[in-house]
């Protein structure tokens, strides 16, 4: 009788022990048998309810994690997170490409170990100390590499400051376009200055008395007219460039053969007075 009673009491306990072990391994779909005993039956029901709640929460967390990873991986901006000690916590695909590394190589290592960018390291340190956002531009591969813009902000957790999150933007193309624009403005300024200076010089010569010599005056006026035509050509070229940029008229540029002798003679006449 004692053996039968002990067996009847121990069997549900053994089942609950096995069920708890399966729960610990992550098998939350397993249901514990509910015993006829009020105490053991209530315990089994409570464990089954706990398993259902855990399963739902884990599914929700997994879904949120997958959504977050999908969003981060599809972003053009690089996202880099470091802890309070300056060690990389995570980074998305865009950040891996910008920094020339992989998550396996970067996670758990310090910024100094991942890339040579003292500006980024100093910015992260400043954010951790001051608790404010900061921005910096740097070259992850040294001079001649990519131009990156980083915006760092404090990453807070339940216990306070957890680390820093850095948003990276590749501004290499933007900087190159700015350089092209600066060079273009400098070249256009030079091209405009030359005919204007020439026209001004010949007009001043005419005003100083050269207009009294008909031959010289006519030759100077012809040069002034050519320089005015040159200004008009430059303006037309600028309008053509603007039209090409706006309408993508790649074939709008017309090609024609010209005599180099004429170009050289015009240059000699332009600079002859000087």
Short mmCIF file of C-alpha atoms in Angstrom, two decimals:
data_model
loop_
_atom_site.label_atom_id
_atom_site.label_comp_id
_atom_site.label_asym_id
_atom_site.label_seq_id
_atom_site.Cartn_x
_atom_site.Cartn_y
_atom_site.Cartn_z
CA UNK A 1 0.00 0.00 0.00
CA UNK A 2 2.86 2.35 0.87
CA UNK A 3 4.57 1.53 -2.42
CA UNK A 4 1.38 2.24 -4.38
CA UNK A 5 0.82 5.55 -2.63
CA UNK A 6 4.46 6.60 -3.12
CA UNK A 7 4.32 5.67 -6.79
CA UNK A 8 1.11 7.62 -7.24
CA UNK A 9 2.72 10.69 -5.65
CA UNK A 10 6.13 10.39 -7.35
CA UNK A 11 4.93 9.82 -10.91
CA UNK A 12 3.45 13.35 -11.37
CA UNK A 13 6.56 14.83 -9.75
CA UNK A 14 8.78 12.94 -12.16
CA UNK A 15 6.65 14.13 -15.07
CA UNK A 16 6.89 17.73 -13.88
CA UNK A 17 10.66 17.38 -13.44
CA UNK A 18 11.00 16.10 -17.01
CA UNK A 19 8.70 18.85 -18.25
CA UNK A 20 10.74 21.51 -16.44
CA UNK A 21 13.89 20.15 -18.07
CA UNK A 22 12.25 20.37 -21.48
CA UNK A 23 11.17 23.94 -20.71
CA UNK A 24 14.78 24.75 -19.80
CA UNK A 25 15.92 23.38 -23.17
CA UNK A 26 13.49 25.71 -24.92
CA UNK A 27 10.73 23.20 -25.70
CA UNK A 28 7.86 25.32 -24.41
CA UNK A 29 5.21 23.60 -26.53
CA UNK A 30 5.23 20.52 -24.29
CA UNK A 31 2.27 20.30 -21.93
CA UNK A 32 2.50 18.72 -18.48
CA UNK A 33 -0.20 16.21 -17.56
CA UNK A 34 -2.56 17.58 -14.92
CA UNK A 35 -2.80 15.29 -11.89
CA UNK A 36 -5.99 14.52 -10.00
CA UNK A 37 -4.38 15.90 -6.88
CA UNK A 38 -5.37 19.49 -6.23
CA UNK A 39 -1.87 20.58 -5.25
CA UNK A 40 -0.01 18.76 -8.03
CA UNK A 41 -2.69 19.53 -10.60
CA UNK A 42 -2.56 23.24 -9.75
CA UNK A 43 1.24 23.20 -9.99
CA UNK A 44 1.10 21.52 -13.41
CA UNK A 45 -1.45 24.03 -14.68
CA UNK A 46 0.65 26.91 -13.39
CA UNK A 47 3.75 25.53 -15.13
CA UNK A 48 1.82 25.03 -18.38
CA UNK A 49 0.54 28.62 -18.18
CA UNK A 50 4.06 29.87 -17.46
CA UNK A 51 5.35 27.98 -20.51
CA UNK A 52 2.66 29.54 -22.72
CA UNK A 53 3.48 33.02 -21.46
CA UNK A 54 7.21 32.49 -21.98
CA UNK A 55 6.61 31.11 -25.47
CA UNK A 56 4.54 34.15 -26.45
CA UNK A 57 7.10 36.58 -25.05
CA UNK A 58 10.00 34.81 -26.75
CA UNK A 59 8.12 34.83 -30.06
CA UNK A 60 7.38 38.53 -29.67
CA UNK A 61 11.03 39.29 -28.82
CA UNK A 62 12.24 37.21 -31.76
CA UNK A 63 9.85 39.03 -34.08
CA UNK A 64 11.03 42.42 -32.80
CA UNK A 65 14.65 41.35 -33.16
CA UNK A 66 14.09 40.16 -36.74
CA UNK A 67 12.28 43.38 -37.61
CA UNK A 68 15.04 45.47 -36.07
CA UNK A 69 17.75 43.53 -37.90
CA UNK A 70 15.83 43.81 -41.18
CA UNK A 71 15.48 47.57 -40.75
CA UNK A 72 19.14 48.05 -39.80
CA UNK A 73 20.41 45.84 -42.64
CA UNK A 74 18.34 47.74 -45.22
CA UNK A 75 19.48 51.18 -44.07
CA UNK A 76 21.94 53.12 -46.18
CA UNK A 77 23.31 54.72 -43.01
CA UNK A 78 25.78 52.78 -40.94
CA UNK A 79 24.79 52.05 -37.34
CA UNK A 80 27.55 51.34 -34.84
CA UNK A 81 26.96 50.71 -31.12
CA UNK A 82 29.72 50.59 -28.50
CA UNK A 83 29.54 49.99 -24.77
CA UNK A 84 30.81 52.24 -21.99
CA UNK A 85 34.27 50.71 -22.35
CA UNK A 86 34.53 51.56 -26.03
CA UNK A 87 33.98 47.99 -27.26
CA UNK A 88 31.76 47.34 -30.26
CA UNK A 89 28.37 45.86 -29.36
CA UNK A 90 26.88 45.64 -32.82
CA UNK A 91 27.00 47.16 -36.30
CA UNK A 92 24.85 46.77 -39.38
CA UNK A 93 25.83 45.82 -42.93
CA UNK A 94 26.28 49.41 -44.10
CA UNK A 95 28.63 50.19 -41.20
CA UNK A 96 30.64 47.05 -41.96
CA UNK A 97 31.18 48.18 -45.55
CA UNK A 98 32.05 51.76 -44.58
CA UNK A 99 34.57 50.67 -41.95
CA UNK A 100 35.99 47.78 -43.99
CA UNK A 101 35.26 45.09 -41.41
CA UNK A 102 32.70 42.42 -40.50
CA UNK A 103 30.56 41.93 -37.39
CA UNK A 104 32.54 38.81 -36.47
CA UNK A 105 35.80 40.78 -36.59
CA UNK A 106 34.48 43.91 -34.84
CA UNK A 107 32.09 42.81 -32.09
CA UNK A 108 33.83 42.64 -28.71
CA UNK A 109 36.84 44.67 -29.83
CA UNK A 110 37.63 48.31 -29.14
CA UNK A 111 37.35 51.04 -31.75
CA UNK A 112 41.15 51.31 -31.89
CA UNK A 113 41.38 47.62 -32.77
CA UNK A 114 38.69 47.82 -35.45
CA UNK A 115 39.88 50.88 -37.40
CA UNK A 116 42.43 53.67 -37.37
CA UNK A 117 40.26 56.71 -36.70
CA UNK A 118 41.34 58.73 -33.64
CA UNK A 119 38.69 61.37 -34.45
CA UNK A 120 35.89 58.83 -33.98
CA UNK A 121 37.46 57.47 -30.80
CA UNK A 122 37.78 60.95 -29.30
CA UNK A 123 34.18 61.75 -30.24
CA UNK A 124 32.87 58.59 -28.55
CA UNK A 125 34.91 59.39 -25.43
CA UNK A 126 33.56 62.94 -25.36
CA UNK A 127 29.97 61.72 -25.63
CA UNK A 128 30.48 59.21 -22.81
CA UNK A 129 31.96 61.91 -20.57
CA UNK A 130 29.64 64.81 -21.43
CA UNK A 131 26.47 62.86 -22.20
CA UNK A 132 25.72 65.06 -25.23
CA UNK A 133 25.61 64.39 -28.97
CA UNK A 134 28.63 65.12 -31.15
CA UNK A 135 29.51 65.05 -34.85
CA UNK A 136 32.79 64.46 -36.66
CA UNK A 137 34.14 63.75 -40.13
CA UNK A 138 36.94 61.24 -40.56
CA UNK A 139 38.69 58.90 -42.99
CA UNK A 140 38.53 55.26 -41.82
CA UNK A 141 41.36 54.22 -44.12
CA UNK A 142 43.48 57.33 -43.70
CA UNK A 143 43.89 60.00 -46.36
CA UNK A 144 42.63 59.06 -49.80
CA UNK A 145 39.92 56.72 -48.47
CA UNK A 146 36.28 57.31 -47.84
CA UNK A 147 34.93 60.47 -46.24
CA UNK A 148 32.54 59.56 -43.42
CA UNK A 149 30.33 61.74 -41.26
CA UNK A 150 29.54 60.36 -37.80
CA UNK A 151 26.88 61.52 -35.37
CA UNK A 152 27.28 60.00 -31.89
CA UNK A 153 24.64 59.98 -29.15
CA UNK A 154 24.46 58.44 -25.72
CA UNK A 155 22.94 54.96 -25.51
CA UNK A 156 21.06 54.70 -22.23
CA UNK A 157 19.94 51.55 -20.44
CA UNK A 158 17.93 50.80 -17.34
CA UNK A 159 21.03 51.12 -15.17
CA UNK A 160 22.12 54.43 -16.71
CA UNK A 161 24.71 55.07 -19.41
CA UNK A 162 25.19 51.94 -21.42
CA UNK A 163 27.30 53.17 -24.30
CA UNK A 164 27.21 55.21 -27.51
CA UNK A 165 25.33 54.72 -30.78
CA UNK A 166 26.98 56.19 -33.88
CA UNK A 167 25.19 56.93 -37.16
CA UNK A 168 27.58 56.89 -40.14
CA UNK A 169 27.00 58.55 -43.52
CA UNK A 170 29.26 58.14 -46.54
CA UNK A 171 29.88 61.69 -47.81
CA UNK A 172 32.68 60.77 -50.23
CA UNK A 173 30.61 61.61 -53.31
CA UNK A 174 29.39 64.84 -51.72
CA UNK A 175 32.94 65.98 -50.96
CA UNK A 176 34.06 65.10 -54.49
CA UNK A 177 31.16 67.05 -55.95
CA UNK A 178 32.10 70.01 -53.78
CA UNK A 179 35.68 69.78 -55.05
CA UNK A 180 34.43 69.62 -58.64
CA UNK A 181 32.20 72.61 -58.00
CA UNK A 182 35.07 74.61 -56.50
CA UNK A 183 37.33 73.75 -59.43
CA UNK A 184 34.54 74.61 -61.86
CA UNK A 185 33.94 78.00 -60.25
CA UNK A 186 37.68 78.72 -60.28
CA UNK A 187 37.99 77.75 -63.96
CA UNK A 188 34.93 79.75 -64.98
CA UNK A 189 36.21 82.76 -63.05
CA UNK A 190 39.52 82.49 -64.87
CA UNK A 191 37.82 82.12 -68.25
CA UNK A 192 35.64 85.17 -67.58
CA UNK A 193 38.46 87.26 -66.19
CA UNK A 194 40.62 86.88 -69.31
CA UNK A 195 38.27 88.48 -71.90
CA UNK A 196 37.04 91.08 -69.41
CA UNK A 197 40.63 92.12 -68.62
CA UNK A 198 41.42 92.24 -72.34
CA UNK A 199 38.38 94.36 -73.15
CA UNK A 200 39.12 96.70 -70.26
CA UNK A 201 42.77 97.09 -71.34
CA UNK A 202 42.00 97.88 -74.99
CA UNK A 203 39.20 100.29 -74.08
CA UNK A 204 41.56 102.12 -71.70
CA UNK A 205 44.17 102.28 -74.49
CA UNK A 206 41.60 103.75 -76.85
CA UNK A 207 40.58 106.32 -74.25
CA UNK A 208 44.23 107.27 -73.72
CA UNK A 209 44.43 108.43 -77.34
CA UNK A 210 44.68 105.34 -79.51
CA UNK A 211 41.24 106.17 -80.97
CA UNK A 212 42.93 109.01 -82.89
CA UNK A 213 44.85 106.45 -84.97
CA UNK A 214 42.17 104.87 -87.19
CA UNK A 215 44.19 101.74 -87.99
CA UNK A 216 45.09 101.02 -84.38
CA UNK A 217 41.60 101.92 -83.20
CA UNK A 218 40.00 99.55 -85.70
CA UNK A 219 42.36 96.70 -84.77
CA UNK A 220 41.70 97.24 -81.05
CA UNK A 221 37.95 97.37 -81.59
CA UNK A 222 38.10 94.12 -83.56
CA UNK A 223 39.91 92.49 -80.62
CA UNK A 224 37.33 93.89 -78.21
CA UNK A 225 34.58 92.48 -80.43
CA UNK A 226 36.23 89.03 -80.46
CA UNK A 227 36.57 89.09 -76.67
CA UNK A 228 32.91 90.04 -76.37
CA UNK A 229 32.07 87.11 -78.62
CA UNK A 230 34.25 84.93 -76.40
CA UNK A 231 32.26 86.05 -73.36
CA UNK A 232 29.09 85.15 -75.20
CA UNK A 233 30.48 81.70 -76.03
CA UNK A 234 31.39 81.12 -72.38
CA UNK A 235 27.88 82.09 -71.31
CA UNK A 236 26.39 79.77 -73.92
CA UNK A 237 28.62 76.96 -72.66
CA UNK A 238 27.41 77.55 -69.10
CA UNK A 239 23.79 77.45 -70.27
CA UNK A 240 24.53 74.25 -72.19
CA UNK A 241 26.06 72.62 -69.11
CA UNK A 242 23.00 73.59 -67.09
CA UNK A 243 20.70 72.12 -69.75
CA UNK A 244 22.71 68.89 -69.84
CA UNK A 245 22.48 68.54 -66.04
CA UNK A 246 18.75 69.22 -65.99
CA UNK A 247 17.66 67.18 -69.02
CA UNK A 248 20.51 64.65 -69.35
CA UNK A 249 21.12 65.71 -72.96
CA UNK A 250 24.34 63.74 -73.34
CA UNK A 251 24.42 64.39 -77.10
CA UNK A 252 23.80 68.12 -76.82
CA UNK A 253 27.50 68.93 -77.24
CA UNK A 254 28.34 69.55 -80.90
CA UNK A 255 31.80 68.72 -82.20
CA UNK A 256 33.57 70.57 -85.01
CA UNK A 257 37.08 70.96 -86.35
CA UNK A 258 38.85 74.27 -85.80
CA UNK A 259 42.17 75.69 -86.87
CA UNK A 260 44.70 75.86 -84.04
CA UNK A 261 46.43 78.73 -85.88
CA UNK A 262 43.39 80.96 -85.40
CA UNK A 263 43.21 80.16 -81.68
CA UNK A 264 46.92 80.93 -81.18
CA UNK A 265 46.70 84.18 -83.16
CA UNK A 266 43.74 85.32 -81.06
CA UNK A 267 45.71 84.58 -77.89
CA UNK A 268 48.72 86.53 -79.20
CA UNK A 269 46.57 89.52 -80.11
CA UNK A 270 44.85 89.42 -76.73
CA UNK A 271 48.16 89.49 -74.84
CA UNK A 272 50.03 91.66 -77.34
CA UNK A 273 49.22 94.96 -75.64
CA UNK A 274 50.38 93.73 -72.26
#
